[in-house]
Amino acid sequence: MQKPGRYLGLSLAAGLILSMIITKQVGNGFAVAVAVMGISLLVGLLFEYYKYMRKK
């Protein structure tokens, strides 16, 4: 069985890349970048819950 945290890491990496792109496009989009990182963290936690916690 794989360790939990795989989807969390993938979604955070995707959120980091997306927030960097948005910040570059918008210019002063720090709040948008933080919001994107927060949403990606929540999506990663949701994937982890459905993948590992529902099996028990």
GROMACS .gro file of C-alpha atoms in nm:
model
   56
    1MET     CA    1   0.000   0.000   0.000
    2GLN     CA    2   0.127   0.344  -0.088
    3LYS     CA    3   0.180   0.611   0.170
    4PRO     CA    4  -0.085   0.880   0.206
    5GLY     CA    5   0.019   1.219   0.077
    6ARG     CA    6   0.070   1.145  -0.290
    7TYR     CA    7  -0.228   1.345  -0.412
    8LEU     CA    8  -0.159   1.620  -0.160
    9GLY     CA    9   0.190   1.671  -0.299
   10LEU     CA   10   0.074   1.661  -0.659
   11SER     CA   11  -0.204   1.911  -0.603
   12LEU     CA   12   0.024   2.146  -0.410
   13ALA     CA   13   0.283   2.132  -0.688
   14ALA     CA   14   0.015   2.205  -0.948
   15GLY     CA   15  -0.120   2.488  -0.731
   16LEU     CA   16   0.227   2.636  -0.693
   17ILE     CA   17   0.285   2.633  -1.068
   18LEU     CA   18  -0.060   2.776  -1.137
   19SER     CA   19  -0.017   3.052  -0.878
   20MET     CA   20   0.320   3.147  -1.025
   21ILE     CA   21   0.163   3.172  -1.372
   22ILE     CA   22  -0.129   3.379  -1.241
   23THR     CA   23   0.104   3.613  -1.051
   24LYS     CA   24   0.310   3.665  -1.365
   25GLN     CA   25   0.000   3.736  -1.576
   26VAL     CA   26  -0.183   3.961  -1.329
   27GLY     CA   27   0.120   4.142  -1.190
   28ASN     CA   28   0.007   4.224  -0.838
   29GLY     CA   29  -0.191   3.907  -0.785
   30PHE     CA   30  -0.055   3.796  -0.449
   31ALA     CA   31  -0.401   3.748  -0.301
   32VAL     CA   32  -0.509   3.545  -0.603
   33ALA     CA   33  -0.195   3.331  -0.575
   34VAL     CA   34  -0.263   3.262  -0.207
   35ALA     CA   35  -0.623   3.173  -0.288
   36VAL     CA   36  -0.511   2.930  -0.560
   37MET     CA   37  -0.267   2.765  -0.318
   38GLY     CA   38  -0.543   2.731  -0.058
   39ILE     CA   39  -0.784   2.578  -0.306
   40SER     CA   40  -0.521   2.334  -0.430
   41LEU     CA   41  -0.449   2.232  -0.070
   42LEU     CA   42  -0.819   2.165  -0.012
   43VAL     CA   43  -0.844   1.963  -0.333
   44GLY     CA   44  -0.544   1.756  -0.229
   45LEU     CA   45  -0.694   1.690   0.113
   46LEU     CA   46  -1.022   1.590  -0.049
   47PHE     CA   47  -0.846   1.343  -0.280
   48GLU     CA   48  -0.656   1.198   0.016
   49TYR     CA   49  -0.978   1.154   0.210
   50TYR     CA   50  -1.156   0.976  -0.073
   51LYS     CA   51  -0.854   0.761  -0.159
   52TYR     CA   52  -0.742   0.642   0.184
   53MET     CA   53  -0.996   0.722   0.452
   54ARG     CA   54  -1.305   0.579   0.285
   55LYS     CA   55  -1.143   0.236   0.251
   56LYS     CA   56  -1.147   0.188   0.626
   0.00000   0.00000   0.00000
